[in-house]
Amino acid sequence: MSEKMMMDRDQFIKRLVEIRSLSGEEQAVAQFLIDQMDQLGMDSHIDDAGNAVGIKERPDENGRISQTIILLGHMDTVPGNIPVHIKDGILHGRGSVDAKGPLATFVQATAQAALSAGTRVIVIGAVEEESATSKGARHVATQSLPDFCIIGEPSGWDGVTLGYKGRILIDYECKVPMSHTAGQGVGAAETAVSWWNQLDNHIKRYNETRPKLFDQLIPSLRDFHTASDGLTNSAKLKVGVRLPPDFDIDAYKNQVLAWGENAEIKFHGIETAFQSTRKTKLARLFNRALRQNGVQPKFKVKTGTSDMNVVGPVWQCPIVAYGPGDSSLDHTPEEHLVLSEYHQAIGILTNVLESF
């Protein structure tokens, strides 16, 4: 690869990361993406959901397309201002890992790949993946039915992700009459803590016989707020629980409601866990490409969620997640991407796309 090509790739991803794109505010980055994909020879547009879409295809001798591969990344990021700069071959900035690095990899690999006859590749930068609405992926799921799908999330350039845990978000609110702190009344804060302790203790018991993290329930207390108007005390909690495969979500919701029978409890952001296997054609192509580059492929499952949870159950096609970056840096103040790994990932994905 020429030095100029490497510099062009580095400037592309740097500019991509520089454009602020919180969930629901992706218009500027979407326009940048379709402009860049147009320049790289793709047929690009912004769809009805706000997704940036780029298409590259090579019809067969009869003008037909016999296989479609969707590369589904996302453009949005969580909040957090990390000054964007490149130092010592490392790109620092919010979204460099999660998940503009993988999305940039999709664009660059598709642009340079020599596709087989009858192949169409669709690159999608989806909106609102980080907001739990997954608006972009839900729209795409109703519009397309690909033969293969690759989700743009950090797996490490030498790794492939086969599955993600599910999720349920819980909003809890209780209100109790005001009472003197020296009296016998139980306050809103204590009531809320008791509810949380029941939920947490149940999860600990559930996990006792499940040694693998992917098979466990993983709770997180995301927010705890108390208030008083002088007559009523209130407590509000926001809770997230990561869910294992084959988990009975409806039964769990009933249990959670029973623990807080006098509270207002709402559920949202529900996703079931989804897992593919190493035996699909897609996984085998990644396995071969990585081995040809002298590395032992790392197949893994993740405790978070991604747009794989949204489109996987609908499309039921071979699916994996791939992209450069260390996922332990997701959402952290230290988020950064080693650019040499970004270039390696482009090479691996190019190899995969050319192998269909």
mmCIF file of C-alpha atoms in Angstrom:
data_model
loop_
_atom_site.group_PDB
_atom_site.id
_atom_site.type_symbol
_atom_site.label_atom_id
_atom_site.label_comp_id
_atom_site.label_asym_id
_atom_site.label_seq_id
_atom_site.Cartn_x
_atom_site.Cartn_y
_atom_site.Cartn_z
ATOM 1 C CA MET A 1 0.000 0.000 0.000
ATOM 2 C CA SER A 2 1.320 3.457 -0.891
ATOM 3 C CA GLU A 3 2.089 6.003 1.795
ATOM 4 C CA LYS A 4 -0.414 8.395 0.182
ATOM 5 C CA MET A 5 -3.210 5.808 0.414
ATOM 6 C CA MET A 6 -2.469 5.261 4.094
ATOM 7 C CA MET A 7 -2.526 9.012 4.713
ATOM 8 C CA ASP A 8 -5.828 9.367 2.848
ATOM 9 C CA ARG A 9 -7.353 6.597 4.969
ATOM 10 C CA ASP A 10 -6.062 8.196 8.154
ATOM 11 C CA GLN A 11 -7.457 11.601 7.235
ATOM 12 C CA PHE A 12 -10.814 10.040 6.347
ATOM 13 C CA ILE A 13 -11.249 8.367 9.717
ATOM 14 C CA LYS A 14 -9.906 11.406 11.575
ATOM 15 C CA ARG A 15 -12.473 13.646 9.890
ATOM 16 C CA LEU A 16 -15.198 11.056 10.566
ATOM 17 C CA VAL A 17 -14.367 11.125 14.277
ATOM 18 C CA GLU A 18 -14.121 14.921 14.352
ATOM 19 C CA ILE A 19 -17.749 15.349 13.267
ATOM 20 C CA ARG A 20 -19.902 15.367 16.400
ATOM 21 C CA SER A 21 -22.713 12.842 16.026
ATOM 22 C CA LEU A 22 -24.631 12.070 19.198
ATOM 23 C CA SER A 23 -27.680 9.837 18.812
ATOM 24 C CA GLY A 24 -30.341 11.829 16.991
ATOM 25 C CA GLU A 25 -27.768 14.328 15.704
ATOM 26 C CA GLU A 26 -26.174 12.367 12.859
ATOM 27 C CA GLN A 27 -27.116 14.582 9.888
ATOM 28 C CA ALA A 28 -23.692 16.184 9.387
ATOM 29 C CA VAL A 29 -21.743 12.934 9.616
ATOM 30 C CA ALA A 30 -24.238 11.199 7.308
ATOM 31 C CA GLN A 31 -23.696 13.874 4.654
ATOM 32 C CA PHE A 32 -19.930 13.548 5.015
ATOM 33 C CA LEU A 33 -20.158 9.792 4.614
ATOM 34 C CA ILE A 34 -22.253 9.794 1.454
ATOM 35 C CA ASP A 35 -20.005 12.464 -0.090
ATOM 36 C CA GLN A 36 -16.953 10.317 0.633
ATOM 37 C CA MET A 37 -18.581 7.123 -0.596
ATOM 38 C CA ASP A 38 -19.612 8.876 -3.811
ATOM 39 C CA GLN A 39 -15.999 9.933 -4.344
ATOM 40 C CA LEU A 40 -14.915 6.322 -3.798
ATOM 41 C CA GLY A 41 -17.214 5.108 -6.564
ATOM 42 C CA MET A 42 -20.267 3.974 -4.623
ATOM 43 C CA ASP A 43 -23.886 4.849 -5.292
ATOM 44 C CA SER A 44 -24.774 6.684 -2.074
ATOM 45 C CA HIS A 45 -27.788 8.268 -0.404
ATOM 46 C CA ILE A 46 -29.395 9.029 2.946
ATOM 47 C CA ASP A 47 -32.436 6.825 3.544
ATOM 48 C CA ASP A 48 -35.740 7.650 5.243
ATOM 49 C CA ALA A 49 -34.388 6.850 8.709
ATOM 50 C CA GLY A 50 -31.340 9.099 8.270
ATOM 51 C CA ASN A 51 -28.893 6.254 7.618
ATOM 52 C CA ALA A 52 -25.961 6.857 5.267
ATOM 53 C CA VAL A 53 -26.053 4.139 2.594
ATOM 54 C CA GLY A 54 -23.404 3.308 -0.016
ATOM 55 C CA ILE A 55 -23.807 0.563 -2.624
ATOM 56 C CA LYS A 56 -21.168 -1.127 -4.736
ATOM 57 C CA GLU A 57 -22.093 -3.961 -7.046
ATOM 58 C CA ARG A 58 -20.824 -6.062 -9.908
ATOM 59 C CA PRO A 59 -23.668 -7.698 -11.859
ATOM 60 C CA ASP A 60 -22.976 -10.981 -13.639
ATOM 61 C CA GLU A 61 -22.891 -11.303 -17.421
ATOM 62 C CA ASN A 62 -26.691 -11.329 -17.472
ATOM 63 C CA GLY A 63 -26.927 -8.168 -15.380
ATOM 64 C CA ARG A 64 -28.099 -10.008 -12.281
ATOM 65 C CA ILE A 65 -27.124 -9.862 -8.620
ATOM 66 C CA SER A 66 -27.074 -13.255 -6.918
ATOM 67 C CA GLN A 67 -25.758 -12.344 -3.449
ATOM 68 C CA THR A 68 -25.953 -9.278 -1.217
ATOM 69 C CA ILE A 69 -23.695 -8.518 1.739
ATOM 70 C CA ILE A 70 -24.741 -5.772 4.159
ATOM 71 C CA LEU A 71 -22.062 -4.085 6.238
ATOM 72 C CA LEU A 72 -24.066 -2.473 9.038
ATOM 73 C CA GLY A 73 -22.175 0.022 11.168
ATOM 74 C CA HIS A 74 -23.385 3.013 13.137
ATOM 75 C CA MET A 75 -22.543 6.714 13.002
ATOM 76 C CA ASP A 76 -23.689 7.887 16.422
ATOM 77 C CA THR A 77 -21.641 8.055 19.604
ATOM 78 C CA VAL A 78 -22.234 8.486 23.314
ATOM 79 C CA PRO A 79 -21.514 11.949 24.802
ATOM 80 C CA GLY A 80 -18.028 12.960 25.832
ATOM 81 C CA ASN A 81 -15.616 15.475 24.349
ATOM 82 C CA ILE A 82 -12.256 13.827 23.701
ATOM 83 C CA PRO A 83 -9.988 16.156 21.669
ATOM 84 C CA VAL A 84 -9.434 14.490 18.299
ATOM 85 C CA HIS A 85 -5.798 14.098 17.348
ATOM 86 C CA ILE A 86 -3.300 11.599 16.010
ATOM 87 C CA LYS A 87 -0.175 11.000 18.050
ATOM 88 C CA ASP A 88 2.368 8.217 17.601
ATOM 89 C CA GLY A 89 0.090 6.397 15.172
ATOM 90 C CA ILE A 90 -2.906 6.466 17.518
ATOM 91 C CA LEU A 91 -6.182 8.259 16.816
ATOM 92 C CA HIS A 92 -7.781 9.715 19.939
ATOM 93 C CA GLY A 93 -11.417 10.801 19.965
ATOM 94 C CA ARG A 94 -14.963 9.872 20.897
ATOM 95 C CA GLY A 95 -16.217 7.220 18.499
ATOM 96 C CA SER A 96 -12.773 6.176 17.252
ATOM 97 C CA VAL A 97 -13.459 2.666 18.567
ATOM 98 C CA ASP A 98 -17.245 2.631 19.028
ATOM 99 C CA ALA A 99 -17.879 2.574 16.237
ATOM 100 C CA LYS A 100 -16.519 4.934 13.598
ATOM 101 C CA GLY A 101 -13.346 2.869 13.293
ATOM 102 C CA PRO A 102 -15.282 -0.201 12.130
ATOM 103 C CA LEU A 103 -17.508 1.968 9.902
ATOM 104 C CA ALA A 104 -14.470 3.579 8.249
ATOM 105 C CA THR A 105 -13.073 0.080 7.737
ATOM 106 C CA PHE A 106 -16.301 -0.905 5.959
ATOM 107 C CA VAL A 107 -16.090 2.063 3.594
ATOM 108 C CA GLN A 108 -12.423 1.638 2.731
ATOM 109 C CA ALA A 109 -12.543 -2.142 2.283
ATOM 110 C CA THR A 110 -15.627 -1.964 0.073
ATOM 111 C CA ALA A 111 -14.077 0.755 -2.069
ATOM 112 C CA GLN A 112 -10.947 -1.273 -2.797
ATOM 113 C CA ALA A 113 -12.468 -4.768 -3.003
ATOM 114 C CA ALA A 114 -12.622 -6.470 -6.413
ATOM 115 C CA LEU A 115 -16.053 -8.064 -6.114
ATOM 116 C CA SER A 116 -17.008 -11.331 -7.753
ATOM 117 C CA ALA A 117 -19.601 -11.251 -10.518
ATOM 118 C CA GLY A 118 -23.137 -11.158 -9.165
ATOM 119 C CA THR A 119 -22.184 -9.515 -5.856
ATOM 120 C CA ARG A 120 -23.637 -6.429 -4.196
ATOM 121 C CA VAL A 121 -22.168 -4.849 -1.055
ATOM 122 C CA ILE A 122 -24.229 -2.308 0.904
ATOM 123 C CA VAL A 123 -22.448 -0.183 3.496
ATOM 124 C CA ILE A 124 -24.779 1.382 6.066
ATOM 125 C CA GLY A 125 -23.941 3.957 8.711
ATOM 126 C CA ALA A 126 -26.958 3.597 10.975
ATOM 127 C CA VAL A 127 -28.455 6.161 13.332
ATOM 128 C CA GLU A 128 -29.327 5.857 17.028
ATOM 129 C CA GLU A 129 -27.550 2.610 17.869
ATOM 130 C CA GLU A 130 -26.301 4.114 21.128
ATOM 131 C CA SER A 131 -29.704 5.404 22.241
ATOM 132 C CA ALA A 132 -31.343 1.968 22.720
ATOM 133 C CA THR A 133 -33.888 2.834 20.012
ATOM 134 C CA SER A 134 -31.745 1.420 17.165
ATOM 135 C CA LYS A 135 -33.879 3.451 14.771
ATOM 136 C CA GLY A 136 -31.527 2.938 11.840
ATOM 137 C CA ALA A 137 -31.200 -0.821 12.211
ATOM 138 C CA ARG A 138 -34.944 -1.297 12.722
ATOM 139 C CA HIS A 139 -35.616 0.574 9.493
ATOM 140 C CA VAL A 140 -33.037 -1.437 7.555
ATOM 141 C CA ALA A 141 -34.436 -4.708 8.930
ATOM 142 C CA THR A 142 -37.750 -3.984 7.191
ATOM 143 C CA GLN A 143 -36.189 -2.884 3.898
ATOM 144 C CA SER A 144 -33.624 -5.564 3.114
ATOM 145 C CA LEU A 145 -33.037 -9.308 3.233
ATOM 146 C CA PRO A 146 -29.295 -9.890 2.706
ATOM 147 C CA ASP A 147 -27.513 -13.173 2.190
ATOM 148 C CA PHE A 148 -24.791 -12.167 4.665
ATOM 149 C CA CYS A 149 -24.351 -9.411 7.250
ATOM 150 C CA ILE A 150 -21.335 -7.961 9.051
ATOM 151 C CA ILE A 151 -21.997 -5.645 11.996
ATOM 152 C CA GLY A 152 -19.532 -2.809 12.525
ATOM 153 C CA GLU A 153 -18.349 -3.102 16.123
ATOM 154 C CA PRO A 154 -14.847 -3.371 17.625
ATOM 155 C CA SER A 155 -13.682 -6.965 17.780
ATOM 156 C CA GLY A 156 -9.975 -6.290 17.334
ATOM 157 C CA TRP A 157 -8.544 -6.654 13.838
ATOM 158 C CA ASP A 158 -7.703 -10.298 14.607
ATOM 159 C CA GLY A 159 -11.043 -11.136 16.247
ATOM 160 C CA VAL A 160 -14.609 -11.890 15.175
ATOM 161 C CA THR A 161 -17.684 -11.472 17.371
ATOM 162 C CA LEU A 162 -20.367 -14.150 17.086
ATOM 163 C CA GLY A 163 -22.974 -12.933 19.554
ATOM 164 C CA TYR A 164 -24.242 -10.359 22.030
ATOM 165 C CA LYS A 165 -26.218 -10.564 25.243
ATOM 166 C CA GLY A 166 -29.738 -9.173 25.436
ATOM 167 C CA ARG A 167 -30.916 -6.234 27.512
ATOM 168 C CA ILE A 168 -33.842 -4.843 29.462
ATOM 169 C CA LEU A 169 -34.022 -1.306 30.844
ATOM 170 C CA ILE A 170 -36.185 -0.620 33.894
ATOM 171 C CA ASP A 171 -37.481 2.728 35.166
ATOM 172 C CA TYR A 172 -38.648 2.549 38.798
ATOM 173 C CA GLU A 173 -40.449 5.264 40.777
ATOM 174 C CA CYS A 174 -42.002 5.109 44.228
ATOM 175 C CA LYS A 175 -43.787 7.824 46.228
ATOM 176 C CA VAL A 176 -44.512 7.771 49.970
ATOM 177 C CA PRO A 177 -46.088 10.363 52.295
ATOM 178 C CA MET A 178 -43.685 12.641 54.125
ATOM 179 C CA SER A 179 -42.831 11.486 57.667
ATOM 180 C CA HIS A 180 -40.411 12.462 60.393
ATOM 181 C CA THR A 181 -37.033 10.731 60.110
ATOM 182 C CA ALA A 182 -37.307 9.750 63.792
ATOM 183 C CA GLY A 183 -40.609 7.981 63.169
ATOM 184 C CA GLN A 184 -41.429 4.442 62.085
ATOM 185 C CA GLY A 185 -42.292 5.247 58.464
ATOM 186 C CA VAL A 186 -40.207 3.813 55.639
ATOM 187 C CA GLY A 187 -39.021 6.506 53.266
ATOM 188 C CA ALA A 188 -38.961 6.473 49.485
ATOM 189 C CA ALA A 189 -35.197 6.004 49.368
ATOM 190 C CA GLU A 190 -35.324 2.974 51.659
ATOM 191 C CA THR A 191 -38.213 1.515 49.640
ATOM 192 C CA ALA A 192 -36.276 1.921 46.413
ATOM 193 C CA VAL A 193 -33.135 0.399 47.907
ATOM 194 C CA SER A 194 -35.144 -2.580 49.142
ATOM 195 C CA TRP A 195 -36.515 -3.139 45.643
ATOM 196 C CA TRP A 196 -33.028 -2.914 44.133
ATOM 197 C CA ASN A 197 -31.664 -5.356 46.715
ATOM 198 C CA GLN A 198 -34.356 -7.902 45.838
ATOM 199 C CA LEU A 199 -33.522 -7.579 42.157
ATOM 200 C CA ASP A 200 -29.772 -7.805 42.801
ATOM 201 C CA ASN A 201 -30.045 -10.777 45.185
ATOM 202 C CA HIS A 202 -32.207 -12.671 42.708
ATOM 203 C CA ILE A 203 -29.571 -12.112 40.033
ATOM 204 C CA LYS A 204 -26.804 -13.368 42.317
ATOM 205 C CA ARG A 205 -28.765 -16.561 42.995
ATOM 206 C CA TYR A 206 -29.485 -17.006 39.282
ATOM 207 C CA ASN A 207 -25.793 -16.675 38.411
ATOM 208 C CA GLU A 208 -24.539 -19.140 41.050
ATOM 209 C CA THR A 209 -24.906 -22.130 38.707
ATOM 210 C CA ARG A 210 -23.771 -20.282 35.569
ATOM 211 C CA PRO A 211 -19.991 -19.833 35.541
ATOM 212 C CA LYS A 212 -19.792 -18.283 32.065
ATOM 213 C CA LEU A 213 -20.357 -14.532 31.963
ATOM 214 C CA PHE A 214 -22.318 -14.785 28.716
ATOM 215 C CA ASP A 215 -24.845 -17.039 30.476
ATOM 216 C CA GLN A 216 -25.340 -14.728 33.459
ATOM 217 C CA LEU A 217 -27.609 -11.798 34.266
ATOM 218 C CA ILE A 218 -25.563 -8.600 34.626
ATOM 219 C CA PRO A 219 -27.263 -5.706 36.463
ATOM 220 C CA SER A 220 -26.306 -2.033 36.501
ATOM 221 C CA LEU A 221 -27.811 0.742 38.604
ATOM 222 C CA ARG A 222 -27.558 3.662 36.183
ATOM 223 C CA ASP A 223 -29.256 6.445 38.119
ATOM 224 C CA PHE A 224 -30.738 7.063 41.592
ATOM 225 C CA HIS A 225 -32.614 10.296 42.289
ATOM 226 C CA THR A 226 -34.668 11.354 45.322
ATOM 227 C CA ALA A 227 -36.916 14.378 45.737
ATOM 228 C CA SER A 228 -39.496 15.875 48.098
ATOM 229 C CA ASP A 229 -42.208 18.510 47.801
ATOM 230 C CA GLY A 230 -42.755 18.699 51.571
ATOM 231 C CA LEU A 231 -45.730 16.341 51.486
ATOM 232 C CA THR A 232 -44.455 13.416 49.426
ATOM 233 C CA ASN A 233 -41.029 11.839 49.061
ATOM 234 C CA SER A 234 -40.122 10.145 45.791
ATOM 235 C CA ALA A 235 -37.300 7.980 44.520
ATOM 236 C CA LYS A 236 -36.464 7.194 40.912
ATOM 237 C CA LEU A 237 -34.075 4.484 39.711
ATOM 238 C CA LYS A 238 -32.851 3.610 36.247
ATOM 239 C CA VAL A 239 -31.656 0.036 35.970
ATOM 240 C CA GLY A 240 -30.218 -2.034 33.135
ATOM 241 C CA VAL A 241 -29.930 -5.803 33.090
ATOM 242 C CA ARG A 242 -27.923 -7.700 30.463
ATOM 243 C CA LEU A 243 -29.675 -10.920 29.533
ATOM 244 C CA PRO A 244 -28.314 -14.349 28.548
ATOM 245 C CA PRO A 245 -29.630 -16.462 25.647
ATOM 246 C CA ASP A 246 -32.963 -18.283 26.031
ATOM 247 C CA PHE A 247 -34.028 -16.083 28.931
ATOM 248 C CA ASP A 248 -37.738 -15.772 29.784
ATOM 249 C CA ILE A 249 -38.136 -11.999 29.659
ATOM 250 C CA ASP A 250 -41.893 -11.966 30.319
ATOM 251 C CA ALA A 251 -41.548 -14.046 33.495
ATOM 252 C CA TYR A 252 -38.758 -11.776 34.680
ATOM 253 C CA LYS A 253 -40.861 -8.658 34.100
ATOM 254 C CA ASN A 254 -43.622 -10.136 36.257
ATOM 255 C CA GLN A 255 -41.130 -10.858 39.041
ATOM 256 C CA VAL A 256 -39.720 -7.328 38.911
ATOM 257 C CA LEU A 257 -43.235 -5.888 39.108
ATOM 258 C CA ALA A 258 -44.053 -8.080 42.123
ATOM 259 C CA TRP A 259 -41.010 -6.797 44.029
ATOM 260 C CA GLY A 260 -42.243 -3.221 43.536
ATOM 261 C CA GLU A 261 -46.005 -3.686 43.816
ATOM 262 C CA ASN A 262 -46.620 -0.145 45.096
ATOM 263 C CA ALA A 263 -44.244 1.512 42.650
ATOM 264 C CA GLU A 264 -44.537 2.606 39.040
ATOM 265 C CA ILE A 265 -42.297 0.405 36.892
ATOM 266 C CA LYS A 266 -41.743 0.741 33.167
ATOM 267 C CA PHE A 267 -39.735 -1.507 30.829
ATOM 268 C CA HIS A 268 -38.065 -0.416 27.598
ATOM 269 C CA GLY A 269 -35.015 -1.027 25.417
ATOM 270 C CA ILE A 270 -35.713 -4.755 25.405
ATOM 271 C CA GLU A 271 -33.482 -6.878 23.174
ATOM 272 C CA THR A 272 -33.091 -10.643 23.215
ATOM 273 C CA ALA A 273 -29.623 -12.156 23.111
ATOM 274 C CA PHE A 274 -28.424 -13.329 19.710
ATOM 275 C CA GLN A 275 -25.600 -15.672 18.785
ATOM 276 C CA SER A 276 -24.285 -17.056 15.516
ATOM 277 C CA THR A 277 -21.758 -19.893 15.091
ATOM 278 C CA ARG A 278 -18.277 -20.466 13.698
ATOM 279 C CA LYS A 279 -19.699 -22.913 11.160
ATOM 280 C CA THR A 280 -21.299 -20.385 8.790
ATOM 281 C CA LYS A 281 -19.690 -19.530 5.474
ATOM 282 C CA LEU A 282 -19.114 -15.984 6.692
ATOM 283 C CA ALA A 283 -17.270 -17.072 9.830
ATOM 284 C CA ARG A 284 -15.182 -19.504 7.790
ATOM 285 C CA LEU A 285 -14.162 -16.731 5.382
ATOM 286 C CA PHE A 286 -12.941 -14.601 8.282
ATOM 287 C CA ASN A 287 -11.151 -17.601 9.749
ATOM 288 C CA ARG A 288 -9.315 -18.189 6.486
ATOM 289 C CA ALA A 289 -8.464 -14.517 5.907
ATOM 290 C CA LEU A 290 -6.998 -14.131 9.379
ATOM 291 C CA ARG A 291 -5.005 -17.350 9.153
ATOM 292 C CA GLN A 292 -3.613 -16.234 5.802
ATOM 293 C CA ASN A 293 -2.345 -13.145 7.625
ATOM 294 C CA GLY A 294 -0.524 -15.289 10.154
ATOM 295 C CA VAL A 295 -2.803 -14.947 13.160
ATOM 296 C CA GLN A 296 -4.943 -17.328 15.181
ATOM 297 C CA PRO A 297 -8.515 -15.977 14.860
ATOM 298 C CA LYS A 298 -10.212 -14.981 18.109
ATOM 299 C CA PHE A 299 -13.912 -15.818 18.027
ATOM 300 C CA LYS A 300 -15.789 -14.245 20.906
ATOM 301 C CA VAL A 301 -19.155 -13.281 22.355
ATOM 302 C CA LYS A 302 -19.858 -9.930 24.015
ATOM 303 C CA THR A 303 -21.725 -8.954 27.166
ATOM 304 C CA GLY A 304 -23.115 -5.785 25.562
ATOM 305 C CA THR A 305 -25.666 -5.357 22.797
ATOM 306 C CA SER A 306 -25.394 -4.194 19.197
ATOM 307 C CA ASP A 307 -27.530 -3.889 16.100
ATOM 308 C CA MET A 308 -26.939 -7.624 15.645
ATOM 309 C CA ASN A 309 -29.624 -8.081 18.298
ATOM 310 C CA VAL A 310 -32.044 -6.152 16.055
ATOM 311 C CA VAL A 311 -31.398 -7.521 12.559
ATOM 312 C CA GLY A 312 -30.115 -11.011 13.408
ATOM 313 C CA PRO A 313 -33.487 -12.483 14.459
ATOM 314 C CA VAL A 314 -35.207 -10.870 11.449
ATOM 315 C CA TRP A 315 -32.762 -11.746 8.679
ATOM 316 C CA GLN A 316 -31.656 -15.156 9.970
ATOM 317 C CA CYS A 317 -28.632 -15.029 7.656
ATOM 318 C CA PRO A 318 -24.965 -15.727 8.457
ATOM 319 C CA ILE A 319 -23.853 -12.794 10.613
ATOM 320 C CA VAL A 320 -20.798 -11.685 12.590
ATOM 321 C CA ALA A 321 -19.457 -8.422 13.988
ATOM 322 C CA TYR A 322 -16.038 -7.144 12.956
ATOM 323 C CA GLY A 323 -13.929 -4.045 13.284
ATOM 324 C CA PRO A 324 -10.657 -2.718 14.656
ATOM 325 C CA GLY A 325 -10.341 -1.445 18.189
ATOM 326 C CA ASP A 326 -10.297 -2.549 21.804
ATOM 327 C CA SER A 327 -13.906 -2.735 22.987
ATOM 328 C CA SER A 328 -12.846 -2.212 26.619
ATOM 329 C CA LEU A 329 -12.281 1.422 25.584
ATOM 330 C CA ASP A 330 -15.901 1.882 24.491
ATOM 331 C CA HIS A 331 -17.518 4.936 26.132
ATOM 332 C CA THR A 332 -14.405 5.669 28.223
ATOM 333 C CA PRO A 333 -12.378 8.909 28.439
ATOM 334 C CA GLU A 334 -9.396 6.964 27.044
ATOM 335 C CA GLU A 335 -11.088 5.906 23.781
ATOM 336 C CA HIS A 336 -8.490 5.602 21.010
ATOM 337 C CA LEU A 337 -7.667 3.504 17.958
ATOM 338 C CA VAL A 338 -4.263 2.247 16.829
ATOM 339 C CA LEU A 339 -4.198 3.172 13.142
ATOM 340 C CA SER A 340 -2.012 0.232 12.130
ATOM 341 C CA GLU A 341 -4.802 -2.071 13.365
ATOM 342 C CA TYR A 342 -7.294 -0.055 11.325
ATOM 343 C CA HIS A 343 -5.208 -0.678 8.197
ATOM 344 C CA GLN A 344 -4.889 -4.371 9.045
ATOM 345 C CA ALA A 345 -8.660 -4.644 9.467
ATOM 346 C CA ILE A 346 -9.222 -3.053 6.050
ATOM 347 C CA GLY A 347 -6.979 -5.701 4.529
ATOM 348 C CA ILE A 348 -8.790 -8.556 6.280
ATOM 349 C CA LEU A 349 -12.239 -7.313 5.320
ATOM 350 C CA THR A 350 -11.142 -6.712 1.730
ATOM 351 C CA ASN A 351 -9.956 -10.309 1.592
ATOM 352 C CA VAL A 352 -13.302 -11.521 2.936
ATOM 353 C CA LEU A 353 -15.350 -9.450 0.478
ATOM 354 C CA GLU A 354 -13.291 -10.699 -2.449
ATOM 355 C CA SER A 355 -13.739 -14.320 -1.310
ATOM 356 C CA PHE A 356 -17.524 -14.475 -1.761
#
